[in-house]
PDB file of C-alpha atoms in Angstrom:
ATOM      1  CA  UNK A 166      23.972   5.080  38.999  1.00 64.00           C
ATOM      2  CA  UNK A 167      24.777   2.542  36.309  1.00 70.00           C
ATOM      3  CA  UNK A 168      25.010  -1.144  37.053  1.00 71.00           C
ATOM      4  CA  UNK A 169      28.076  -3.220  36.221  1.00 74.00           C
ATOM      5  CA  UNK A 170      28.071  -6.448  34.255  1.00 78.00           C
ATOM      6  CA  UNK A 171      30.621  -9.116  35.160  1.00 79.00           C
ATOM      7  CA  UNK A 172      31.330 -12.818  34.748  1.00 78.00           C
ATOM      8  CA  UNK A 173      31.700 -14.673  38.031  1.00 78.00           C
ATOM      9  CA  UNK A 174      35.075 -16.406  38.084  1.00 75.00           C
ATOM     10  CA  UNK A 175      36.170 -19.490  39.997  1.00 69.00           C
ATOM     11  CA  UNK A 176      37.076 -17.380  43.018  1.00 70.00           C
ATOM     12  CA  UNK A 177      33.411 -16.552  43.594  1.00 71.00           C
ATOM     13  CA  UNK A 178      32.471 -18.212  46.863  1.00 65.00           C
ATOM     14  CA  UNK A 179      29.569 -16.036  47.956  1.00 71.00           C
ATOM     15  CA  UNK A 180      26.443 -18.087  48.541  1.00 75.00           C
ATOM     16  CA  UNK A 181      23.907 -15.908  46.785  1.00 81.00           C
ATOM     17  CA  UNK A 182      20.745 -16.448  44.820  1.00 86.00           C
ATOM     18  CA  UNK A 183      19.299 -14.289  42.094  1.00 89.00           C
ATOM     19  CA  UNK A 184      16.320 -12.405  43.590  1.00 88.00           C
ATOM     20  CA  UNK A 185      14.490 -12.650  40.270  1.00 86.00           C
ATOM     21  CA  UNK A 186      14.598 -16.401  39.572  1.00 86.00           C
ATOM     22  CA  UNK A 187      15.672 -17.466  43.093  1.00 85.00           C
ATOM     23  CA  UNK A 188      18.329 -19.753  41.599  1.00 86.00           C
ATOM     24  CA  UNK A 189      21.875 -19.876  43.001  1.00 87.00           C
ATOM     25  CA  UNK A 190      24.599 -17.830  41.342  1.00 86.00           C
ATOM     26  CA  UNK A 191      27.592 -19.872  40.228  1.00 84.00           C
ATOM     27  CA  UNK A 192      31.041 -19.334  38.806  1.00 84.00           C
ATOM     28  CA  UNK A 193      30.817 -18.610  35.078  1.00 85.00           C
ATOM     29  CA  UNK A 194      27.437 -16.870  35.323  1.00 87.00           C
ATOM     30  CA  UNK A 195      27.050 -13.484  33.672  1.00 89.00           C
ATOM     31  CA  UNK A 196      25.691 -11.244  36.397  1.00 89.00           C
ATOM     32  CA  UNK A 197      24.664  -7.680  37.148  1.00 89.00           C
ATOM     33  CA  UNK A 198      25.170  -6.008  40.533  1.00 87.00           C
ATOM     34  CA  UNK A 199      22.462  -3.526  41.414  1.00 87.00           C
ATOM     35  CA  UNK A 200      24.166  -0.170  42.091  1.00 87.00           C
ATOM     36  CA  UNK A 201      21.509   0.727  44.668  1.00 86.00           C
ATOM     37  CA  UNK A 202      21.102  -2.363  46.887  1.00 87.00           C
ATOM     38  CA  UNK A 203      24.183  -4.284  45.653  1.00 86.00           C
ATOM     39  CA  UNK A 204      22.169  -7.463  44.980  1.00 87.00           C
ATOM     40  CA  UNK A 205      23.509  -9.763  42.271  1.00 88.00           C
ATOM     41  CA  UNK A 206      21.201 -10.857  39.433  1.00 87.00           C
ATOM     42  CA  UNK A 207      21.618 -13.137  36.479  1.00 89.00           C
ATOM     43  CA  UNK A 208      22.140 -10.835  33.499  1.00 89.00           C
ATOM     44  CA  UNK A 209      19.198 -12.417  31.638  1.00 87.00           C
ATOM     45  CA  UNK A 210      16.957 -11.922  34.682  1.00 87.00           C
ATOM     46  CA  UNK A 211      18.045  -8.298  35.050  1.00 84.00           C
ATOM     47  CA  UNK A 212      17.254  -7.267  31.492  1.00 81.00           C
ATOM     48  CA  UNK A 213      14.221  -9.547  31.357  1.00 79.00           C
ATOM     49  CA  UNK A 214      12.624  -7.769  34.306  1.00 78.00           C
ATOM     50  CA  UNK A 215      14.066  -4.374  33.438  1.00 80.00           C
ATOM     51  CA  UNK A 216      14.748  -3.518  37.076  1.00 83.00           C
ATOM     52  CA  UNK A 217      16.077  -4.819  40.358  1.00 86.00           C
ATOM     53  CA  UNK A 218      14.043  -7.658  41.861  1.00 84.00           C
ATOM     54  CA  UNK A 219      14.925  -6.924  45.476  1.00 85.00           C
ATOM     55  CA  UNK A 220      11.830  -5.997  47.455  1.00 81.00           C
ATOM     56  CA  UNK A 221      11.732  -2.240  47.969  1.00 77.00           C
ATOM     57  CA  UNK A 222      14.573  -1.431  45.544  1.00 81.00           C
ATOM     58  CA  UNK A 223      13.568   0.928  42.739  1.00 78.00           C
ATOM     59  CA  UNK A 224      16.655   0.619  40.558  1.00 83.00           C
ATOM     60  CA  UNK A 225      15.841   0.403  36.845  1.00 80.00           C
ATOM     61  CA  UNK A 226      17.980  -1.380  34.278  1.00 81.00           C
ATOM     62  CA  UNK A 227      20.157   0.875  32.163  1.00 80.00           C
ATOM     63  CA  UNK A 228      18.554   1.265  28.692  1.00 75.00           C
ATOM     64  CA  UNK A 229      21.884   0.517  26.996  1.00 74.00           C
ATOM     65  CA  UNK A 230      21.729  -3.044  28.352  1.00 73.00           C
ATOM     66  CA  UNK A 231      18.234  -3.722  27.059  1.00 64.00           C
ATOM     67  CA  UNK A 232      17.878  -5.720  23.821  1.00 62.00           C
ATOM     68  CA  UNK A 233      16.436  -4.031  20.749  1.00 55.00           C
ATOM     69  CA  UNK A 234      12.735  -4.731  20.509  1.00 49.00           C
ATOM     70  CA  UNK A 235      11.032  -5.039  17.122  1.00 48.00           C
ATOM     71  CA  UNK A 236       9.325  -1.798  16.207  1.00 49.00           C
ATOM     72  CA  UNK A 237       5.557  -2.097  16.036  1.00 50.00           C
ATOM     73  CA  UNK A 238       4.249  -1.094  12.648  1.00 46.00           C
ATOM     74  CA  UNK A 239       0.852   0.517  12.569  1.00 48.00           C
ATOM     75  CA  UNK A 240      -1.530  -1.694  10.501  1.00 47.00           C
ATOM     76  CA  UNK A 241      -2.508   1.229   8.278  1.00 45.00           C
ATOM     77  CA  UNK A 242       1.131   2.089   7.617  1.00 42.00           C
ATOM     78  CA  UNK A 243       1.845  -1.568   6.930  1.00 43.00           C
ATOM     79  CA  UNK A 244      -0.951  -1.659   4.349  1.00 44.00           C
ATOM     80  CA  UNK A 245       0.388   1.493   2.690  1.00 47.00           C
ATOM     81  CA  UNK A 246       3.824  -0.094   2.452  1.00 42.00           C
ATOM     82  CA  UNK A 247       2.292  -3.230   0.975  1.00 43.00           C
ATOM     83  CA  UNK A 248       0.358  -1.514  -1.813  1.00 47.00           C
ATOM     84  CA  UNK A 249       3.404  -0.704  -3.994  1.00 52.00           C
ATOM     85  CA  UNK A 250       4.618  -4.285  -3.581  1.00 54.00           C
ATOM     86  CA  UNK A 251       1.300  -5.692  -4.753  1.00 53.00           C
ATOM     87  CA  UNK A 252       1.266  -3.244  -7.636  1.00 57.00           C
ATOM     88  CA  UNK A 253       4.766  -4.346  -8.621  1.00 58.00           C
ATOM     89  CA  UNK A 254       3.697  -8.005  -8.561  1.00 59.00           C
ATOM     90  CA  UNK A 255       0.709  -7.164 -10.747  1.00 58.00           C
ATOM     91  CA  UNK A 256       2.964  -5.329 -13.187  1.00 59.00           C
ATOM     92  CA  UNK A 257       5.330  -8.286 -13.359  1.00 59.00           C
ATOM     93  CA  UNK A 258       2.405 -10.622 -13.988  1.00 58.00           C
ATOM     94  CA  UNK A 259       1.356  -8.401 -16.879  1.00 59.00           C
ATOM     95  CA  UNK A 260       4.781  -8.927 -18.429  1.00 57.00           C
ATOM     96  CA  UNK A 261       4.837 -12.673 -17.712  1.00 58.00           C
ATOM     97  CA  UNK A 262       1.335 -13.029 -19.108  1.00 55.00           C
ATOM     98  CA  UNK A 263       2.402 -11.300 -22.300  1.00 55.00           C
ATOM     99  CA  UNK A 264       5.321 -13.698 -22.705  1.00 54.00           C
ATOM    100  CA  UNK A 265       3.089 -16.732 -22.199  1.00 53.00           C
ATOM    101  CA  UNK A 266       0.589 -15.531 -24.798  1.00 50.00           C
ATOM    102  CA  UNK A 267       3.365 -14.797 -27.269  1.00 52.00           C
ATOM    103  CA  UNK A 268       4.341 -18.478 -26.987  1.00 48.00           C
ATOM    104  CA  UNK A 269       1.045 -20.306 -26.560  1.00 48.00           C
ATOM    105  CA  UNK A 270      -1.434 -17.712 -27.776  1.00 51.00           C
ATOM    106  CA  UNK A 271      -4.663 -16.641 -26.048  1.00 52.00           C
ATOM    107  CA  UNK A 272      -7.908 -18.543 -26.145  1.00 51.00           C
ATOM    108  CA  UNK A 273      -9.741 -17.783 -29.417  1.00 50.00           C
ATOM    109  CA  UNK A 274     -12.382 -15.173 -28.511  1.00 51.00           C
ATOM    110  CA  UNK A 275     -16.005 -15.982 -29.269  1.00 48.00           C
ATOM    111  CA  UNK A 276     -16.599 -12.306 -30.044  1.00 61.00           C
ATOM    112  CA  UNK A 277     -14.545  -9.204 -30.698  1.00 84.00           C
ATOM    113  CA  UNK A 278     -14.565  -6.958 -27.659  1.00 87.00           C
ATOM    114  CA  UNK A 279     -12.556  -4.435 -25.708  1.00 92.00           C
ATOM    115  CA  UNK A 280     -12.128  -4.916 -21.969  1.00 93.00           C
ATOM    116  CA  UNK A 281     -11.703  -1.824 -19.807  1.00 94.00           C
ATOM    117  CA  UNK A 282     -10.663  -2.135 -16.153  1.00 93.00           C
ATOM    118  CA  UNK A 283     -11.507   0.804 -13.906  1.00 91.00           C
ATOM    119  CA  UNK A 284     -12.788   1.696 -10.456  1.00 87.00           C
ATOM    120  CA  UNK A 285     -16.516   1.519  -9.808  1.00 84.00           C
ATOM    121  CA  UNK A 286     -18.528   4.721  -9.746  1.00 83.00           C
ATOM    122  CA  UNK A 287     -20.057   7.354 -12.006  1.00 84.00           C
ATOM    123  CA  UNK A 288     -16.953   7.390 -14.196  1.00 85.00           C
ATOM    124  CA  UNK A 289     -17.361   3.689 -14.944  1.00 88.00           C
ATOM    125  CA  UNK A 290     -20.970   4.343 -15.974  1.00 90.00           C
ATOM    126  CA  UNK A 291     -19.763   7.012 -18.400  1.00 90.00           C
ATOM    127  CA  UNK A 292     -17.376   4.494 -19.939  1.00 91.00           C
ATOM    128  CA  UNK A 293     -20.203   1.990 -20.342  1.00 92.00           C
ATOM    129  CA  UNK A 294     -22.318   4.508 -22.258  1.00 92.00           C
ATOM    130  CA  UNK A 295     -19.455   5.718 -24.447  1.00 93.00           C
ATOM    131  CA  UNK A 296     -18.336   2.133 -25.032  1.00 92.00           C
ATOM    132  CA  UNK A 297     -21.756   1.226 -26.415  1.00 93.00           C
ATOM    133  CA  UNK A 298     -21.653   4.206 -28.769  1.00 92.00           C
ATOM    134  CA  UNK A 299     -18.114   3.381 -29.906  1.00 93.00           C
ATOM    135  CA  UNK A 300     -18.836  -0.315 -30.567  1.00 91.00           C
ATOM    136  CA  UNK A 301     -21.985   0.557 -32.520  1.00 91.00           C
ATOM    137  CA  UNK A 302     -19.870   2.492 -35.009  1.00 88.00           C
ATOM    138  CA  UNK A 303     -17.358  -0.304 -35.696  1.00 85.00           C
ATOM    139  CA  UNK A 304     -18.244  -3.431 -37.641  1.00 82.00           C
ATOM    140  CA  UNK A 305     -15.158  -5.275 -36.401  1.00 83.00           C
ATOM    141  CA  UNK A 306     -16.018  -4.695 -32.734  1.00 87.00           C
ATOM    142  CA  UNK A 307     -18.952  -6.406 -31.028  1.00 88.00           C
ATOM    143  CA  UNK A 308     -18.859  -4.690 -27.652  1.00 91.00           C
ATOM    144  CA  UNK A 309     -16.894  -2.802 -25.012  1.00 93.00           C
ATOM    145  CA  UNK A 310     -16.925  -4.461 -21.593  1.00 92.00           C
ATOM    146  CA  UNK A 311     -16.270  -2.221 -18.595  1.00 93.00           C
ATOM    147  CA  UNK A 312     -15.073  -4.144 -15.541  1.00 91.00           C
ATOM    148  CA  UNK A 313     -15.724  -1.869 -12.551  1.00 89.00           C
ATOM    149  CA  UNK A 314     -13.889  -2.720  -9.321  1.00 86.00           C
ATOM    150  CA  UNK A 315     -15.321  -1.375  -6.026  1.00 81.00           C
ATOM    151  CA  UNK A 316     -12.439   0.263  -4.148  1.00 68.00           C
ATOM    152  CA  UNK A 317     -14.084   2.859  -1.922  1.00 66.00           C
ATOM    153  CA  UNK A 318     -14.190   0.835   1.315  1.00 60.00           C
ATOM    154  CA  UNK A 319     -11.143   0.869   3.652  1.00 58.00           C
ATOM    155  CA  UNK A 320     -10.902  -2.920   3.288  1.00 51.00           C
ATOM    156  CA  UNK A 321     -10.826  -2.753  -0.509  1.00 50.00           C
ATOM    157  CA  UNK A 322      -8.203  -0.010  -0.477  1.00 54.00           C
ATOM    158  CA  UNK A 323      -6.021  -1.852   2.033  1.00 42.00           C
ATOM    159  CA  UNK A 324      -6.181  -5.115   0.099  1.00 47.00           C
ATOM    160  CA  UNK A 325      -5.621  -3.320  -3.207  1.00 72.00           C
ATOM    161  CA  UNK A 326      -8.435  -5.233  -4.878  1.00 79.00           C
ATOM    162  CA  UNK A 327      -7.883  -3.419  -8.175  1.00 80.00           C
ATOM    163  CA  UNK A 328      -4.521  -5.114  -8.746  1.00 79.00           C
ATOM    164  CA  UNK A 329      -5.892  -8.422  -7.515  1.00 80.00           C
ATOM    165  CA  UNK A 330      -8.718  -8.220 -10.051  1.00 84.00           C
ATOM    166  CA  UNK A 331      -6.258  -7.492 -12.833  1.00 81.00           C
ATOM    167  CA  UNK A 332      -4.159 -10.510 -11.863  1.00 79.00           C
ATOM    168  CA  UNK A 333      -7.257 -12.735 -11.967  1.00 81.00           C
ATOM    169  CA  UNK A 334      -8.139 -11.407 -15.420  1.00 83.00           C
ATOM    170  CA  UNK A 335      -4.633 -12.171 -16.669  1.00 77.00           C
ATOM    171  CA  UNK A 336      -4.674 -15.686 -15.250  1.00 74.00           C
ATOM    172  CA  UNK A 337      -8.114 -16.230 -16.799  1.00 75.00           C
ATOM    173  CA  UNK A 338      -6.735 -15.201 -20.221  1.00 78.00           C
ATOM    174  CA  UNK A 339      -9.045 -12.200 -20.421  1.00 85.00           C
ATOM    175  CA  UNK A 340      -6.614  -9.348 -19.742  1.00 88.00           C
ATOM    176  CA  UNK A 341      -7.792  -5.757 -19.887  1.00 92.00           C
ATOM    177  CA  UNK A 342      -7.122  -3.856 -23.100  1.00 94.00           C
ATOM    178  CA  UNK A 343      -7.264  -0.530 -21.253  1.00 95.00           C
ATOM    179  CA  UNK A 344      -6.662   0.141 -17.564  1.00 94.00           C
ATOM    180  CA  UNK A 345      -7.609   3.357 -15.777  1.00 93.00           C
ATOM    181  CA  UNK A 346      -4.980   3.857 -13.080  1.00 90.00           C
ATOM    182  CA  UNK A 347      -3.489   6.666 -10.953  1.00 87.00           C
ATOM    183  CA  UNK A 348      -0.134   8.196 -11.776  1.00 84.00           C
ATOM    184  CA  UNK A 349       1.637   6.415  -8.891  1.00 81.00           C
ATOM    185  CA  UNK A 350       0.569   3.012 -10.213  1.00 84.00           C
ATOM    186  CA  UNK A 351       1.435   4.016 -13.761  1.00 87.00           C
ATOM    187  CA  UNK A 352       5.024   4.738 -12.688  1.00 86.00           C
ATOM    188  CA  UNK A 353       5.377   1.221 -11.263  1.00 85.00           C
ATOM    189  CA  UNK A 354       3.975  -0.423 -14.402  1.00 87.00           C
ATOM    190  CA  UNK A 355       6.291   1.547 -16.675  1.00 89.00           C
ATOM    191  CA  UNK A 356       9.302   0.572 -14.569  1.00 86.00           C
ATOM    192  CA  UNK A 357       8.352  -3.066 -15.158  1.00 84.00           C
ATOM    193  CA  UNK A 358       7.707  -2.536 -18.897  1.00 86.00           C
ATOM    194  CA  UNK A 359       4.062  -3.455 -18.369  1.00 87.00           C
ATOM    195  CA  UNK A 360       2.533  -0.567 -20.361  1.00 91.00           C
ATOM    196  CA  UNK A 361       2.646   0.217 -24.073  1.00 93.00           C
ATOM    197  CA  UNK A 362       3.788   3.719 -25.054  1.00 95.00           C
ATOM    198  CA  UNK A 363       1.168   5.858 -26.765  1.00 96.00           C
ATOM    199  CA  UNK A 364       3.512   8.206 -28.610  1.00 95.00           C
ATOM    200  CA  UNK A 365       1.835   7.322 -31.911  1.00 95.00           C
ATOM    201  CA  UNK A 366      -1.386   8.952 -30.639  1.00 95.00           C
ATOM    202  CA  UNK A 367       0.237  12.212 -29.574  1.00 94.00           C
ATOM    203  CA  UNK A 368      -0.388  14.149 -32.797  1.00 94.00           C
ATOM    204  CA  UNK A 369      -4.055  13.149 -32.932  1.00 94.00           C
ATOM    205  CA  UNK A 370      -4.548  13.842 -29.217  1.00 94.00           C
ATOM    206  CA  UNK A 371      -3.145  17.368 -29.540  1.00 93.00           C
ATOM    207  CA  UNK A 372      -6.245  18.296 -31.537  1.00 90.00           C
ATOM    208  CA  UNK A 373      -8.602  17.080 -28.787  1.00 90.00           C
ATOM    209  CA  UNK A 374      -9.695  18.766 -25.536  1.00 88.00           C
ATOM    210  CA  UNK A 375      -7.051  16.710 -23.698  1.00 89.00           C
ATOM    211  CA  UNK A 376      -4.205  18.029 -25.848  1.00 89.00           C
ATOM    212  CA  UNK A 377      -2.983  20.540 -23.269  1.00 88.00           C
ATOM    213  CA  UNK A 378      -2.897  17.855 -20.547  1.00 89.00           C
ATOM    214  CA  UNK A 379      -0.697  15.269 -22.266  1.00 92.00           C
ATOM    215  CA  UNK A 380       2.423  16.147 -20.269  1.00 92.00           C
ATOM    216  CA  UNK A 381       0.729  14.723 -17.190  1.00 90.00           C
ATOM    217  CA  UNK A 382       0.806  11.264 -18.749  1.00 92.00           C
ATOM    218  CA  UNK A 383       4.453  11.354 -19.821  1.00 94.00           C
ATOM    219  CA  UNK A 384       7.246   9.353 -18.200  1.00 93.00           C
ATOM    220  CA  UNK A 385      10.838   9.821 -19.376  1.00 92.00           C
ATOM    221  CA  UNK A 386       9.635  11.744 -22.411  1.00 93.00           C
ATOM    222  CA  UNK A 387       7.188   9.067 -23.595  1.00 95.00           C
ATOM    223  CA  UNK A 388       3.409   9.152 -23.410  1.00 96.00           C
ATOM    224  CA  UNK A 389       2.114   6.192 -21.385  1.00 95.00           C
ATOM    225  CA  UNK A 390      -1.159   7.538 -20.057  1.00 94.00           C
ATOM    226  CA  UNK A 391      -3.872   9.822 -21.372  1.00 94.00           C
ATOM    227  CA  UNK A 392      -5.636  11.910 -18.701  1.00 90.00           C
ATOM    228  CA  UNK A 393      -8.974  10.209 -18.271  1.00 87.00           C
ATOM    229  CA  UNK A 394     -11.208  13.070 -17.188  1.00 80.00           C
ATOM    230  CA  UNK A 395     -11.264  11.480 -13.725  1.00 77.00           C
ATOM    231  CA  UNK A 396      -8.903  13.234 -11.261  1.00 75.00           C
ATOM    232  CA  UNK A 397      -5.395  11.724 -11.160  1.00 80.00           C
ATOM    233  CA  UNK A 398      -6.331   8.738 -13.324  1.00 88.00           C
ATOM    234  CA  UNK A 399      -5.017   7.839 -16.758  1.00 93.00           C
ATOM    235  CA  UNK A 400      -6.056   5.659 -19.682  1.00 94.00           C
ATOM    236  CA  UNK A 401      -3.243   3.165 -20.280  1.00 95.00           C
ATOM    237  CA  UNK A 402      -2.603   0.151 -22.525  1.00 94.00           C
ATOM    238  CA  UNK A 403      -1.083  -2.890 -20.777  1.00 91.00           C
ATOM    239  CA  UNK A 404       1.453  -4.926 -22.715  1.00 89.00           C
ATOM    240  CA  UNK A 405      -0.842  -7.975 -22.563  1.00 86.00           C
ATOM    241  CA  UNK A 406      -3.741  -6.209 -24.308  1.00 89.00           C
ATOM    242  CA  UNK A 407      -5.191  -8.444 -27.031  1.00 88.00           C
ATOM    243  CA  UNK A 408      -6.860  -5.613 -28.964  1.00 90.00           C
ATOM    244  CA  UNK A 409      -4.312  -2.818 -28.965  1.00 91.00           C
ATOM    245  CA  UNK A 410      -5.443  -1.161 -32.187  1.00 92.00           C
ATOM    246  CA  UNK A 411      -9.155  -0.837 -31.281  1.00 93.00           C
ATOM    247  CA  UNK A 412      -8.066   0.206 -27.789  1.00 94.00           C
ATOM    248  CA  UNK A 413      -6.009   3.060 -29.225  1.00 95.00           C
ATOM    249  CA  UNK A 414      -8.978   4.185 -31.309  1.00 94.00           C
ATOM    250  CA  UNK A 415     -11.223   4.067 -28.243  1.00 95.00           C
ATOM    251  CA  UNK A 416      -8.795   6.268 -26.306  1.00 94.00           C
ATOM    252  CA  UNK A 417      -8.964   8.841 -29.110  1.00 94.00           C
ATOM    253  CA  UNK A 418     -12.760   8.581 -28.996  1.00 94.00           C
ATOM    254  CA  UNK A 419     -12.773   9.144 -25.228  1.00 93.00           C
ATOM    255  CA  UNK A 420     -10.463  12.135 -25.619  1.00 91.00           C
ATOM    256  CA  UNK A 421     -13.220  13.813 -27.616  1.00 89.00           C
ATOM    257  CA  UNK A 422     -16.192  12.703 -25.530  1.00 87.00           C
ATOM    258  CA  UNK A 423     -15.218  12.654 -21.846  1.00 81.00           C
ATOM    259  CA  UNK A 424     -15.940  15.703 -19.624  1.00 71.00           C
ATOM    260  CA  UNK A 425     -12.433  17.125 -19.361  1.00 57.00           C
ATOM    261  CA  UNK A 426     -13.666  19.993 -17.221  1.00 41.00           C
ATOM    262  CA  UNK A 427     -13.463  17.566 -14.291  1.00 43.00           C
ATOM    263  CA  UNK A 428      -9.694  17.214 -14.693  1.00 42.00           C
ATOM    264  CA  UNK A 429      -7.957  19.423 -12.064  1.00 40.00           C
TER     265      UNK A 429
END
């Protein structure tokens, strides 16, 4: 049985009270008559309670009368939805940072160095070792700094601390020259023109152990990421990099030295 919804007109003379709020029903009120016990309720009381308020009556409100309730989003799902948004903001900041430096210029560096941003772990330690070897062979480069971001904990992953760290580096005028990021993040950065293409390295990379893997780092026919030797992560050059040329040379160096057998 489905209840009926009506508006009491001026002819309503029945002295009745709503069993839910115990207030009198008056002409002009929007009401619902329970199809089981025939008791009149204020419409708001009926849908607010979700059933008849008469003692002993088990009539439930028709679902079609109930207001839409906001859908509860699982916190984990909410975090997963938020990650691409944060990544997009970080990509936009990369572009904005590049525009600001093109106008005002970066702070003059006290030493010549490359800055690599990657996740913490054994891979970061490999980059530290190879960075020391690379810098030792170049007179124009003092050092390679590897900034390792811990991202293994659920909290770090949910808060996307990697992108937050990159934003802080940009604001502090020490942007990374190379970022090691997964393919999904690389797609977002390319869409926002936040990565430099690496097409000029393609010929040289073909002669390295990574040559057969270059297609994995292509987007729309252009090479934006070089497989890093770490599963599903790529070596990329952000548009705000201050040392693009040494960074390109370091990527070629890594292509020869990193353990590509780890790449799936």
